Every structure is written in C-alpha cells, then in structure tokens.
Short mmCIF file of C-alpha atoms and ligand atoms in Angstrom, two decimals:
data_model
loop_
_atom_site.label_atom_id
_atom_site.label_comp_id
_atom_site.label_asym_id
_atom_site.label_seq_id
_atom_site.Cartn_x
_atom_site.Cartn_y
_atom_site.Cartn_z
CA UNK T 66 0.07 0.56 -0.04
CA UNK T 67 1.26 3.19 -0.61
CA UNK T 68 1.76 6.31 1.63
CA UNK T 69 -1.62 7.89 2.65
CA UNK T 70 -2.23 10.71 0.84
CA UNK T 71 -3.17 14.63 1.96
CA UNK T 72 -5.09 16.62 0.03
CA UNK T 73 -5.46 20.83 0.48
CA UNK T 74 -8.69 21.84 -0.28
CA UNK T 75 -9.30 25.64 -0.39
CA UNK T 76 -13.05 27.28 -0.72
CA UNK T 77 -13.95 30.28 -1.70
CA UNK T 78 -15.30 32.20 1.59
CA UNK T 79 -18.68 31.80 1.80
CA UNK T 80 -21.47 29.20 3.13
CA UNK T 81 -22.43 27.84 -0.14
CA UNK T 82 -18.62 27.38 -1.29
CA UNK T 83 -17.66 25.83 2.05
CA UNK T 84 -20.04 23.87 2.42
CA UNK T 85 -19.73 21.57 -0.34
CA UNK T 86 -16.14 21.79 0.10
CA UNK T 87 -16.60 20.59 3.41
CA UNK T 88 -19.04 17.29 2.19
CA UNK T 89 -16.43 16.46 -0.26
CA UNK T 90 -13.65 16.25 2.44
CA UNK T 91 -15.70 14.64 4.67
CA UNK T 92 -15.98 11.76 1.72
CA UNK T 93 -12.33 12.16 1.15
CA UNK T 94 -11.31 10.98 4.76
CA UNK T 95 -14.01 8.59 5.26
CA UNK T 96 -11.84 6.85 2.36
CA UNK T 97 -8.43 7.44 4.41
CA UNK T 98 -7.44 10.77 2.62
CA UNK T 99 -5.78 13.37 5.31
CA UNK T 100 -7.37 16.10 4.70
CA UNK T 101 -6.15 19.82 5.51
CA UNK T 102 -8.97 22.53 5.17
CA UNK T 103 -8.21 26.01 4.59
CA UNK T 104 -10.61 28.97 5.44
CA UNK T 105 -9.95 32.58 6.45
CA UNK T 106 -9.25 33.43 9.69
CA UNK T 107 -12.69 34.61 10.14
CA UNK T 108 -14.86 32.12 8.52
CA UNK T 109 -12.43 29.75 10.33
CA UNK T 110 -13.69 31.44 13.90
CA UNK T 111 -17.38 31.72 12.74
CA UNK T 112 -17.05 27.62 12.02
CA UNK T 113 -15.88 26.89 14.99
CA UNK T 114 -18.18 29.13 17.30
CA UNK T 115 -20.77 27.21 15.47
CA UNK T 116 -19.79 23.39 15.93
CA UNK T 117 -20.13 21.88 19.23
CA UNK T 118 -16.25 21.63 20.34
CA UNK T 119 -16.43 17.59 20.12
CA UNK T 120 -17.70 17.93 16.97
CA UNK T 121 -14.99 20.06 15.33
CA UNK T 122 -11.48 20.63 16.89
CA UNK T 123 -9.31 21.57 15.01
CA UNK T 124 -7.18 18.13 15.43
CA UNK T 125 -9.81 16.25 15.56
CA UNK T 126 -9.62 12.67 14.46
CA UNK T 127 -11.70 12.94 11.86
CA UNK T 128 -9.16 13.07 9.09
CA UNK T 129 -9.93 16.79 8.44
CA UNK T 130 -8.05 19.45 9.82
CA UNK T 131 -8.91 22.59 9.89
CA UNK T 132 -6.10 25.42 9.48
CA UNK T 133 -6.86 29.23 8.87
CA UNK T 134 -5.17 32.28 6.81
CA UNK T 135 -5.37 36.27 6.59
CA UNK T 136 -8.11 37.30 4.27
CA UNK T 137 -7.22 41.44 4.12
CA UNK T 138 -9.78 42.45 6.10
CA UNK T 139 -10.42 43.85 9.42
CA UNK T 140 -13.14 42.30 11.82
CA UNK T 141 -15.38 45.27 10.61
CA UNK T 142 -15.13 45.27 7.46
CA UNK T 143 -17.14 42.53 6.88
CA UNK T 144 -20.68 44.10 7.70
CA UNK T 145 -19.78 47.19 5.99
CA UNK T 146 -18.58 46.34 2.39
CA UNK T 147 -18.74 42.92 1.78
CA UNK T 148 -17.46 43.54 -1.56
CA UNK T 149 -14.21 44.63 -0.63
CA UNK T 150 -13.74 41.00 0.57
CA UNK T 151 -13.65 39.84 -3.52
CA UNK T 152 -10.95 42.64 -3.86
CA UNK T 153 -8.93 41.92 -0.95
CA UNK T 154 -8.89 37.90 -0.91
CA UNK T 155 -6.88 37.88 -4.20
CA UNK T 156 -4.31 40.12 -3.57
CA UNK T 157 -3.80 38.89 0.26
CA UNK T 158 -4.60 35.26 0.77
CA UNK T 159 -2.20 33.94 -2.35
CA UNK T 160 1.07 34.32 0.09
CA UNK T 161 -0.11 32.98 3.36
CA UNK T 162 -1.40 30.51 1.29
CA UNK T 163 2.16 29.71 -0.71
CA UNK T 164 3.80 30.15 2.94
CA UNK T 165 1.36 27.06 4.47
CA UNK T 166 1.68 24.79 1.20
CA UNK T 167 6.11 25.64 1.83
CA UNK T 168 6.13 24.86 5.05
CA UNK T 169 4.49 21.25 4.60
CA UNK T 170 6.02 20.04 2.08
CA UNK T 171 9.41 21.24 3.97
CA UNK T 172 7.95 19.31 6.42
CA UNK T 173 10.47 16.20 7.77
CA UNK T 174 7.27 14.19 8.10
CA UNK T 175 6.32 12.61 4.90
CA UNK T 176 2.63 12.24 5.86
CA UNK T 177 2.27 16.09 5.59
CA UNK T 178 3.66 16.80 2.15
CA UNK T 179 0.70 17.65 0.21
CA UNK T 180 -0.16 14.94 -2.63
CA UNK T 181 -3.47 17.51 -4.24
CA UNK T 182 -4.68 20.91 -3.81
CA UNK T 183 -8.66 20.67 -4.59
CA UNK T 184 -9.67 24.42 -5.03
CA UNK T 185 -12.83 26.25 -5.69
CA UNK T 186 -12.99 27.36 -9.51
CA UNK T 187 -13.55 31.24 -7.99
CA UNK T 188 -10.43 31.19 -5.76
CA UNK T 189 -8.40 30.04 -9.45
CA UNK T 190 -5.31 31.54 -8.34
CA UNK T 191 -4.79 28.54 -5.29
CA UNK T 192 -5.02 26.16 -8.21
CA UNK T 193 -2.39 28.42 -10.58
CA UNK T 194 -0.04 27.83 -7.59
CA UNK T 195 -0.77 23.87 -7.25
CA UNK T 196 0.97 24.27 -10.82
CA UNK T 197 3.94 26.65 -10.16
CA UNK T 198 4.98 24.16 -7.22
CA UNK T 199 4.25 21.48 -9.29
CA UNK T 200 1.60 19.65 -7.16
CA UNK T 201 -1.36 18.29 -8.20
CA UNK T 202 -4.59 20.34 -8.65
CA UNK T 203 -8.49 19.35 -8.92
CA UNK T 204 -10.74 22.83 -9.63
CA UNK T 205 -14.09 22.22 -8.10
CA UNK T 206 -17.38 24.49 -9.45
CA UNK T 207 -20.11 24.65 -6.82
CA UNK T 208 -22.68 26.47 -8.55
CA UNK T 209 -24.83 25.23 -11.76
CA UNK T 210 -22.89 23.61 -14.68
CA UNK T 211 -25.63 25.67 -16.88
CA UNK T 212 -23.48 28.31 -15.50
CA UNK T 213 -20.25 27.63 -15.65
CA UNK T 214 -21.50 26.98 -19.05
CA UNK T 215 -22.25 30.64 -19.82
CA UNK T 216 -19.09 31.70 -18.18
CA UNK T 217 -17.00 29.23 -20.54
CA UNK T 218 -19.15 31.37 -23.54
CA UNK T 219 -17.66 34.42 -22.62
CA UNK T 220 -15.44 34.74 -25.12
CA UNK T 221 -18.20 33.67 -27.37
CA UNK T 222 -20.42 36.69 -26.53
CA UNK T 223 -18.26 39.38 -26.56
CA UNK T 224 -17.28 38.85 -30.41
CA UNK T 225 -21.14 37.67 -31.10
CA UNK T 226 -21.40 41.89 -29.69
CA UNK T 227 -24.00 40.68 -27.09
CA UNK T 228 -21.68 41.68 -24.14
CA UNK T 229 -19.07 44.36 -24.60
CA UNK T 230 -15.78 43.50 -22.47
CA UNK T 231 -16.90 44.66 -19.16
CA UNK T 232 -19.35 41.97 -19.65
CA UNK T 233 -22.21 44.53 -20.34
CA UNK T 234 -25.17 43.40 -22.49
CA UNK T 235 -25.69 45.15 -24.92
CA UNK T 236 -29.19 44.85 -25.17
CA UNK T 237 -31.45 43.18 -23.20
CA UNK T 238 -32.38 39.78 -24.73
CA UNK T 239 -32.46 36.08 -24.47
CA UNK T 240 -30.13 34.10 -25.56
CA UNK T 241 -29.44 30.00 -25.34
CA UNK T 242 -26.72 28.06 -25.09
CA UNK T 243 -27.21 24.45 -26.08
CA UNK T 244 -30.94 23.38 -27.10
CA UNK T 245 -31.00 21.13 -23.41
CA UNK T 246 -30.29 24.58 -21.52
CA UNK T 247 -33.17 26.76 -20.67
CA UNK T 248 -32.85 30.34 -22.71
CA UNK T 249 -31.37 33.18 -20.31
CA UNK T 250 -32.47 36.47 -20.64
CA UNK T 251 -29.15 38.52 -21.02
CA UNK T 252 -30.35 41.19 -17.73
CA UNK T 253 -29.83 38.01 -15.30
CA UNK T 254 -26.36 37.25 -15.93
CA UNK T 255 -24.32 36.56 -13.15
CA UNK T 256 -21.67 39.13 -12.87
CA UNK T 257 -24.49 41.89 -13.78
CA UNK T 258 -23.89 45.21 -11.39
CA UNK T 259 -25.72 47.66 -13.15
CA UNK T 260 -25.45 50.01 -9.89
CA UNK T 261 -21.26 50.30 -9.90
CA UNK T 262 -19.73 50.00 -13.67
CA UNK T 263 -16.86 49.71 -11.32
CA UNK T 264 -18.00 46.82 -9.60
CA UNK T 265 -19.06 44.55 -12.20
CA UNK T 266 -15.86 44.91 -13.97
CA UNK T 267 -14.09 43.89 -10.96
CA UNK T 268 -16.67 40.69 -10.74
CA UNK T 269 -16.58 40.26 -14.51
CA UNK T 270 -12.68 39.87 -14.78
CA UNK T 271 -12.55 37.15 -11.89
CA UNK T 272 -15.23 35.38 -12.76
CA UNK T 273 -13.82 35.16 -16.50
CA UNK T 274 -10.31 33.50 -14.16
CA UNK T 275 -12.64 30.04 -14.37
CA UNK T 276 -11.51 29.42 -17.76
CA UNK T 277 -8.02 30.00 -16.46
CA UNK T 278 -8.83 27.37 -13.05
CA UNK T 279 -9.74 24.84 -15.53
CA UNK T 280 -6.90 25.17 -18.04
CA UNK T 281 -4.52 24.20 -15.33
CA UNK T 282 -6.09 22.19 -13.29
CA UNK T 283 -5.85 17.86 -13.86
CA UNK T 284 -9.59 17.57 -13.08
CA UNK T 285 -13.00 19.45 -12.43
CA UNK T 286 -15.25 18.07 -10.53
CA UNK T 287 -19.36 19.83 -9.80
CA UNK T 288 -22.15 18.88 -7.32
CA UNK T 289 -23.92 18.09 -9.91
CA UNK T 290 -25.12 15.05 -12.04
CA UNK T 291 -24.99 13.71 -15.34
CA UNK T 292 -28.59 12.77 -15.75
CA UNK T 293 -29.50 16.80 -14.41
CA UNK T 294 -26.98 17.93 -17.43
CA UNK T 295 -27.06 15.59 -20.32
CA UNK T 296 -25.59 18.29 -21.91
CA UNK T 297 -22.36 18.15 -20.11
CA UNK T 298 -20.45 16.28 -21.92
CA UNK T 299 -20.71 18.37 -25.20
CA UNK T 300 -20.42 21.71 -23.81
CA UNK T 301 -17.53 20.40 -20.45
CA UNK T 302 -15.99 17.60 -22.02
CA UNK T 303 -13.66 17.39 -18.62
CA UNK T 304 -16.07 18.14 -16.27
CA UNK T 305 -16.67 15.12 -13.89
CA UNK T 306 -19.76 14.94 -12.27
CA UNK T 307 -19.66 13.70 -8.24
CA UNK T 308 -23.52 15.06 -7.28
CA UNK T 309 -25.63 15.59 -5.36
CA UNK T 310 -22.83 15.52 -2.36
CA UNK T 311 -24.45 14.66 0.96
CA UNK T 312 -23.62 15.04 4.49
CA UNK T 313 -21.65 11.99 6.34
CA UNK T 314 -23.32 9.88 8.62
CA UNK T 315 -20.06 10.22 10.40
CA UNK T 316 -19.93 10.94 13.65
CA UNK T 317 -17.20 14.09 14.33
CA UNK T 318 -17.07 15.51 11.28
CA UNK T 319 -17.27 19.44 10.76
CA UNK T 320 -20.65 20.69 8.81
CA UNK T 321 -18.86 23.74 8.32
CA UNK T 322 -22.18 25.98 9.34
CA UNK T 323 -21.09 29.28 9.86
CA UNK T 324 -24.51 29.60 12.07
CA UNK T 325 -24.95 27.01 15.13
CA UNK T 326 -27.69 24.16 13.73
CA UNK T 327 -30.56 24.61 15.82
CA UNK T 328 -32.00 20.95 16.16
CA UNK T 329 -35.08 21.60 18.69
CA UNK T 330 -36.15 21.53 14.64
CA UNK T 331 -36.56 17.59 14.11
CA UNK T 332 -38.50 17.19 17.08
CA UNK T 333 -40.98 20.00 16.38
CA UNK T 334 -41.21 18.12 12.99
CA UNK T 335 -41.61 14.87 14.43
CA UNK T 336 -44.53 16.34 15.70
CA UNK T 337 -46.63 16.98 12.39
CA UNK T 338 -48.46 15.02 10.29
CA UNK T 339 -46.92 13.48 7.07
CA UNK T 340 -46.21 16.09 4.24
CA UNK T 341 -47.69 18.94 5.48
CA UNK T 342 -44.74 21.60 6.77
CA UNK T 343 -43.43 24.24 4.12
CA UNK T 344 -40.01 24.45 4.88
CA UNK T 345 -39.19 28.05 3.81
CA UNK T 346 -35.27 28.72 3.98
CA UNK T 347 -32.77 31.07 2.21
CA UNK T 348 -29.40 30.56 2.12
CA UNK T 349 -26.57 32.10 3.89
CA UNK T 350 -26.94 35.42 2.30
CA UNK T 351 -29.84 36.74 0.87
CA UNK T 352 -31.70 39.76 2.80
CA UNK T 353 -35.09 41.16 2.55
CA UNK T 354 -36.34 44.91 3.59
CA UNK T 355 -39.54 44.51 6.09
CA UNK T 356 -42.10 45.69 3.75
CA UNK T 357 -40.97 42.08 2.03
CA UNK T 358 -40.26 40.75 5.13
CA UNK T 359 -44.10 41.53 6.35
CA UNK T 360 -45.62 40.31 3.52
CA UNK T 361 -43.72 36.78 3.21
CA UNK T 362 -44.93 36.27 6.53
CA UNK T 363 -48.49 37.56 6.35
CA UNK T 364 -48.48 34.56 3.10
CA UNK T 365 -46.96 32.52 5.36
CA UNK T 366 -49.74 33.31 7.91
CA UNK T 367 -52.25 32.82 5.23
CA UNK T 368 -51.41 29.37 3.54
CA UNK T 369 -52.22 28.36 7.31
CA UNK T 370 -50.29 24.94 7.14
CA UNK T 371 -47.59 23.82 9.32
CA UNK T 372 -43.99 25.71 8.18
CA UNK T 373 -40.92 25.88 9.52
CA UNK T 374 -38.80 29.79 8.62
CA UNK T 375 -35.22 29.62 8.37
CA UNK T 376 -34.90 33.75 10.12
CA UNK T 377 -30.91 34.56 9.93
CA UNK T 378 -30.91 37.17 12.12
CA UNK T 379 -29.36 39.04 9.16
CA UNK T 380 -32.21 38.11 7.29
CA UNK T 381 -33.66 41.72 6.92
CA UNK T 382 -31.44 44.57 5.73
CA UNK T 383 -29.44 46.97 8.57
CA UNK T 384 -32.10 46.09 11.35
CA UNK T 385 -33.50 43.35 14.00
CA UNK T 386 -36.19 40.52 12.70
CA UNK T 387 -39.50 42.12 14.09
CA UNK T 388 -42.45 40.39 12.96
CA UNK T 389 -45.88 41.83 11.68
CA UNK T 390 -48.19 42.93 14.73
CA UNK T 391 -49.64 40.16 16.82
CA UNK T 392 -47.74 37.02 13.59
CA UNK T 393 -45.77 35.66 16.53
CA UNK T 394 -49.73 34.76 18.57
CA UNK T 395 -51.59 33.44 15.41
CA UNK T 396 -48.97 31.29 13.92
CA UNK T 397 -47.79 29.76 17.93
CA UNK T 398 -49.78 26.26 16.57
CA UNK T 399 -48.15 25.71 13.54
CA UNK T 400 -45.05 27.88 12.49
CA UNK T 401 -41.86 27.50 13.60
CA UNK T 402 -38.76 29.63 13.44
CA UNK T 403 -35.34 28.98 14.09
CA UNK T 404 -32.10 30.97 12.96
CA UNK T 405 -30.37 28.21 10.54
CA UNK T 406 -31.25 24.70 10.41
CA UNK T 407 -30.14 21.50 9.65
CA UNK T 408 -31.05 22.14 6.46
CA UNK T 409 -30.54 18.39 4.58
CA UNK T 410 -32.09 16.45 7.64
CA UNK T 411 -35.03 18.91 7.63
CA UNK T 412 -35.32 17.99 4.01
CA UNK T 413 -35.22 14.39 4.43
CA UNK T 414 -37.89 15.16 7.15
CA UNK T 415 -41.22 12.99 5.82
CA UNK T 416 -43.38 15.84 7.30
CA UNK T 417 -41.96 18.60 4.32
CA UNK T 418 -44.36 19.39 1.42
CA UNK T 419 -42.37 21.87 -0.14
CA UNK T 420 -39.61 23.74 -0.08
CA UNK T 421 -39.75 27.88 -0.33
CA UNK T 422 -36.39 28.72 -1.12
CA UNK T 423 -33.87 31.24 -2.95
CA UNK T 424 -32.66 29.01 -5.19
CA UNK T 425 -29.27 28.44 -4.29
CA UNK T 426 -27.46 25.61 -5.88
CA UNK T 427 -26.66 23.86 -2.39
CA UNK T 428 -30.48 24.11 -1.16
CA UNK T 429 -31.54 23.27 -5.07
CA UNK T 430 -29.29 19.45 -4.74
CA UNK T 431 -30.74 19.83 -1.02
CA UNK T 432 -34.23 19.82 -2.32
CA UNK T 433 -33.61 17.33 -4.83
CA UNK T 434 -32.16 14.91 -3.51
CA UNK T 435 -34.86 14.54 -1.22
CA UNK T 436 -37.53 14.83 -3.35
CA UNK T 437 -39.51 18.29 -2.03
CA UNK T 438 -41.01 20.05 -5.08
CA UNK T 439 -39.83 24.19 -5.07
CA UNK T 440 -41.08 27.47 -4.27
CA UNK T 441 -38.97 29.15 -6.35
CA UNK T 442 -37.50 33.09 -4.44
CA UNK T 443 -34.60 33.83 -6.54
CA UNK T 444 -32.41 36.99 -5.50
CA UNK T 445 -29.43 37.40 -7.68
CA UNK T 446 -26.29 36.01 -9.32
CA UNK T 447 -27.08 32.18 -10.38
CA UNK T 448 -30.18 31.81 -8.54
CA UNK T 449 -32.20 32.43 -11.77
CA UNK T 450 -30.13 30.48 -13.61
CA UNK T 451 -31.33 27.41 -11.05
CA UNK T 452 -35.23 28.81 -10.77
CA UNK T 453 -35.39 28.07 -14.30
CA UNK T 454 -34.37 24.80 -14.32
CA UNK T 455 -36.09 24.11 -11.76
CA UNK T 456 -39.49 25.25 -12.68
CA UNK T 457 -38.65 25.31 -16.87
CA UNK T 458 -36.41 22.10 -16.86
CA UNK T 459 -37.44 19.73 -14.80
CA UNK T 460 -40.45 20.80 -13.66
CA UNK T 461 -39.80 20.32 -9.91
CA UNK T 462 -41.09 23.93 -8.56
CA UNK T 463 -42.77 26.69 -9.84
CA UNK T 464 -41.44 30.68 -10.10
CA UNK T 465 -42.98 33.28 -7.76
CA UNK T 466 -43.51 36.56 -9.49
CA UNK T 467 -43.57 40.06 -8.47
CA UNK T 468 -45.98 42.68 -8.81
CA UNK T 469 -45.79 46.19 -10.13
CA UNK T 470 -43.88 47.76 -7.27
CA UNK T 471 -40.90 44.42 -7.13
CA UNK T 472 -42.78 42.58 -3.88
CA UNK T 473 -43.59 39.21 -4.15
CA UNK T 474 -47.59 39.14 -2.34
CA UNK T 475 -49.16 37.61 0.21
CA UNK T 476 -51.12 36.34 -1.76
CA UNK T 477 -48.71 35.11 -4.16
CA UNK T 478 -47.48 33.15 -1.94
CA UNK T 479 -50.66 32.03 -0.43
CA UNK T 480 -51.76 31.17 -4.38
CA UNK T 481 -48.43 29.70 -5.49
CA UNK T 482 -47.84 27.00 -2.36
CA UNK T 483 -51.54 26.01 -3.24
CA UNK T 484 -51.31 25.35 -6.71
CA UNK T 485 -48.12 23.49 -5.82
CA UNK T 486 -49.38 21.21 -3.79
CA UNK T 487 -52.28 19.92 -6.02
CA UNK T 488 -49.56 19.26 -8.50
CA UNK T 489 -49.21 15.76 -8.62
CA UNK T 490 -46.63 16.14 -11.84
CA UNK T 491 -44.43 17.93 -10.01
CA UNK T 492 -44.58 16.10 -7.35
CA UNK T 493 -43.95 13.00 -9.73
CA UNK T 494 -41.37 14.38 -10.95
CA UNK T 495 -39.38 15.29 -7.62
CA UNK T 496 -39.55 11.70 -6.65
CA UNK T 497 -37.78 10.60 -10.08
CA UNK T 498 -35.87 13.08 -9.67
CA UNK T 499 -34.44 12.18 -6.19
CA UNK T 500 -34.49 8.12 -7.21
CA UNK T 501 -32.27 9.21 -10.21
CA UNK T 502 -30.19 11.73 -7.58
CA UNK T 503 -29.59 8.96 -5.57
CA UNK T 504 -28.84 6.06 -7.77
CA UNK T 505 -25.88 8.38 -8.81
CA UNK T 506 -24.34 8.48 -5.75
CA UNK T 507 -24.88 5.06 -4.87
CA UNK T 508 -22.50 2.23 -4.95
CA UNK T 509 -21.43 2.14 -8.52
CA UNK T 510 -23.98 4.88 -9.71
CA UNK T 511 -22.40 7.40 -11.99
CA UNK T 512 -21.33 10.04 -9.67
CA UNK T 513 -19.93 7.31 -7.44
CA UNK T 514 -17.65 5.78 -9.93
CA UNK T 515 -15.90 9.13 -11.00
CA UNK T 516 -15.37 10.27 -7.10
CA UNK T 517 -14.07 6.84 -6.44
CA UNK T 518 -12.13 6.82 -9.61
CA UNK T 519 -10.58 10.41 -8.26
CA UNK T 520 -9.87 8.51 -4.85
CA UNK T 521 -7.75 6.18 -6.28
CA UNK T 522 -5.88 8.66 -8.71
CA UNK T 523 -4.72 10.26 -6.04
CA UNK T 524 -3.63 6.25 -4.20
CA UNK T 525 -1.37 6.22 -6.58
N1 UDP P 123 -28.00 25.59 5.23
C1 UDP P 123 -28.21 25.16 5.98
N2 UDP P 123 -29.51 25.57 6.98
C2 UDP P 123 -30.15 26.45 7.26
C3 UDP P 123 -30.08 27.31 5.35
C4 UDP P 123 -29.03 27.07 4.49
O1 UDP P 123 -27.52 24.36 6.72
O2 UDP P 123 -30.66 27.11 7.70
C5 UDP P 123 -26.94 25.56 4.07
C6 UDP P 123 -27.78 24.34 2.53
O3 UDP P 123 -28.04 23.12 3.05
C7 UDP P 123 -26.79 25.14 1.97
C8 UDP P 123 -26.24 26.11 2.12
O4 UDP P 123 -26.22 26.64 3.61
O5 UDP P 123 -25.57 23.98 1.77
C9 UDP P 123 -26.36 27.76 1.59
O6 UDP P 123 -26.28 27.21 0.21
P1 UDP P 123 -26.79 27.55 -1.01
O7 UDP P 123 -25.82 27.46 -2.26
O8 UDP P 123 -27.93 27.68 -0.74
O9 UDP P 123 -27.39 29.32 -1.21
P2 UDP P 123 -26.31 30.71 -0.59
O10 UDP P 123 -26.50 30.57 1.13
O11 UDP P 123 -24.98 30.31 -1.41
O12 UDP P 123 -27.18 31.60 -1.32
#
C-alpha cells in the first residue's frame, strides 16, 4: 500500500462554497485520505464557534484538519462592505497560502506533504499556485453547470456583440447556449452589477478567470450529476460530476456551518403530519426589506399550513428581526422559526411538503436529493438560472412573480403554495429526480464511480 494521500482544500469564503467542499472532504476522509481544509481566519472562527467542541476540534480525529489564513479584512469590514472581500482575497490570501504549502512540503514528516490541492474555481489563483509548485490540482465548481457553461462562453458572447468587454449586455434579449439548456435573459447574467460599473468590471474579470482555473487543473469537478445536465459532456468535456454531495453520517466530522444548527426543529417536525410542512429558507446571504419580510410572514400565515422558517439574525436589511403585529401569537400552534436549520435533515423529514427557497445551488441540490418540490424566489446571481432549471427544465417547482412595485405579495405566496401542493405532475417529477440522484451517488452510480476514480488516482 502507498503512503496516505494528503489533500489541501481551499474554498471561497462563503457558506455556499465552504459547505459542498466540506462534504467532499468528508467523503475523502471517510476513504482514508488526510484533508487540510483552509478557511480565512474570519470564517474559521465562525465555523469553530458554530460547531460543538466535541464535533469540530481543530485537530479532530475525523481526518479533516481545519486551518486558517488572513484575508486582508478587519473584523468590522465584513458588515460594512462585503464586496471588499472580493478585492482583498486575490491580493492578500495567495502569499499566506503559499507560505502554508511550502511549510508542509518542507516538513520532515512525510505525511504532511501535499498530494493534491482541491480549490473552488473562484479561487483560481490557488490552482495556478499548485501548478507552479508542481502539485496535482483539482478545480471544484460549486454552482450549476449551466452557469459554468455561460462563463466559458464569455469570449463567444463578446465576439457576437451580446456583451461588451466589461460584461455589460449590449441589449436586453433572451439567449440559449444549447438546446437542452433553459433560455437566459442577458439582464440576469451573474456578473451584472448595473449600479456600479467598477464593481461589475471587477466581478466580470474574476468570473472570467474560471477559464484559467480549468486550463491549469488536472481534474474539474461539479456538484451535479449527468442526468441533471445531459449536455455536460458536449459543452464541457472534461467536467466530472460527483454530486449530489451529501453530508456524512460519520460522527465527529466538521459540517462547515457558519451558524449553529438548531436541532430542536427536528423534534418539532416529528409532531407534524406527513407531507404537511412548508420549509422556508433563503441560504446565507439573501436580505429582505421590512415590507417584503412582512408580506412573507403574512403569506405563510394565509396558507394556514404548518411551516418551518429559517430567520437568520441578518435576514432584514440592517435591522433586527421584527414580525408583523400579533404574527407570532397567531401562528404559535403551527409555525416554527429557527435561526439556522440542519437543512439536509429537515428536507429529508417525512413531514416536509415543499421548499420555499432562494434557489442557491446547494439548496437546490438539497431539495432535489430529498424529492421535495420547490417554490422559487431567486434573489441574485446564479439563482435565476437555477429557478429556470427547476421550473422550466426539470419541472419540479413553481416560481413566485413580483407585483408592479417589485414585491412578492402574501397572496402570490398563498396561491403558488396551494397550486404546487395540488400538482401531481410536479410531485412525481420530484420523486423521479430523487431516485435518479440517489442512484448516481450509490455504489456503482455515475457520480460514485467518478469520485472513486479520483480517490484511486490520488492514492497512486
Ligand atoms: N443551510 C443550512 N441551514 C439553513 C440554511 C441553509 O445548513 O438553515 C445550508 C444549505 O444546506 C446549503 C447552504 O447552507 O448547503 C446554502 O447554500 P446555497 O448555495 O443554497 O445558498 P447561499 O447561502 O450560497 O446563498
């Protein structure tokens, strides 16, 4: 037997990027691979605070070693200007990461030497660094494959005059990159930031670097599966789907949550009738204004069914959470609010009827794997693409439409939830897709084989 492989994992510092790479790391650790997981100092502290001590010690017996490097921000900057992080990361993190890698490679202990670096495509510079240092590297794409396809088509979009060299669409139109992909409005390109052309230019340039990340990598993985994206092999021939990534059942593995999971909601779910509960969660970054928050609360009340609602402490723009007058008393018998839920476990619970979601890719995969139909309420970036896949391609959900002033009204929420729960076609499609997803990750399935193949290659 060869020596134990050691993989260094570098996510982008955001919840939707850390979590899937943590799940990938759990699988590697379960297969006997040593994993060093590199967060920024800020995120590392948040994960450690959120995890119970016995579950996530820095040097746990789980095989996953959590370490951190500076990201160039002061603690107060995170709230003041979240976009500043995008600028400091590629400027500040690389030299700290390189120091860390060099120390490991120079260690007298053989098992410290890094066999392979797995990095989120958005931290493309870590993959370039691995190439420079002569270390094998795997790029990981944490969002929909259709979105990566769009990014890889940027040169063609510029050439065709659909966008200019800063990524700004020259006109509002619908485009389709492949017959099996949903049509896409140029107004919904993920790098669009019309209010600030300088930020847009920066985001666009960073997004474009995905091309470079793929070019320098030995493997390119996605949290997806072949049946979900039948066009994968035609459009991105070297992409290797390994999803849906599921959390490990092994105790002691770090989960990568930025907030402490409130497990009491699971016993609350145990008391609800089968297929009755609306699960409502908007990931880690969605923010509502007070008016929209009130409409959502009143919409859930109007539906009159049990609901479990994740209300993060920062869900309302700049203020503390205030519910509409009397709301909490009126829903006390059938509504439950938590600050952060164990989402995969919640969605797997038999009491869940549907998932009202912002359509983040990880949440989309969570819902698909559990066969739960969606009510879609995208907020920004790739979430509009994911909504189109859910509603128009896979037919496993319905979208919410805003009224003239841009608000999703309580009546729209009530109508769509009622419509969804009566839709037998959507229910059956969701169950079919769940079966397919399960087959892909079960022993012998396509994603399972892809992952096993990778483990074998790094063990050689
Ligand atoms: N999540 C969770 N508990 C919650 C809400 C979300 O564990 O109460 C997890 C969810 O399972 C997913 C991640 O947080 O892995 C959110 O990622 P997603 O891509 O859906 O959205 P983002 O936060 O990036 O907008």
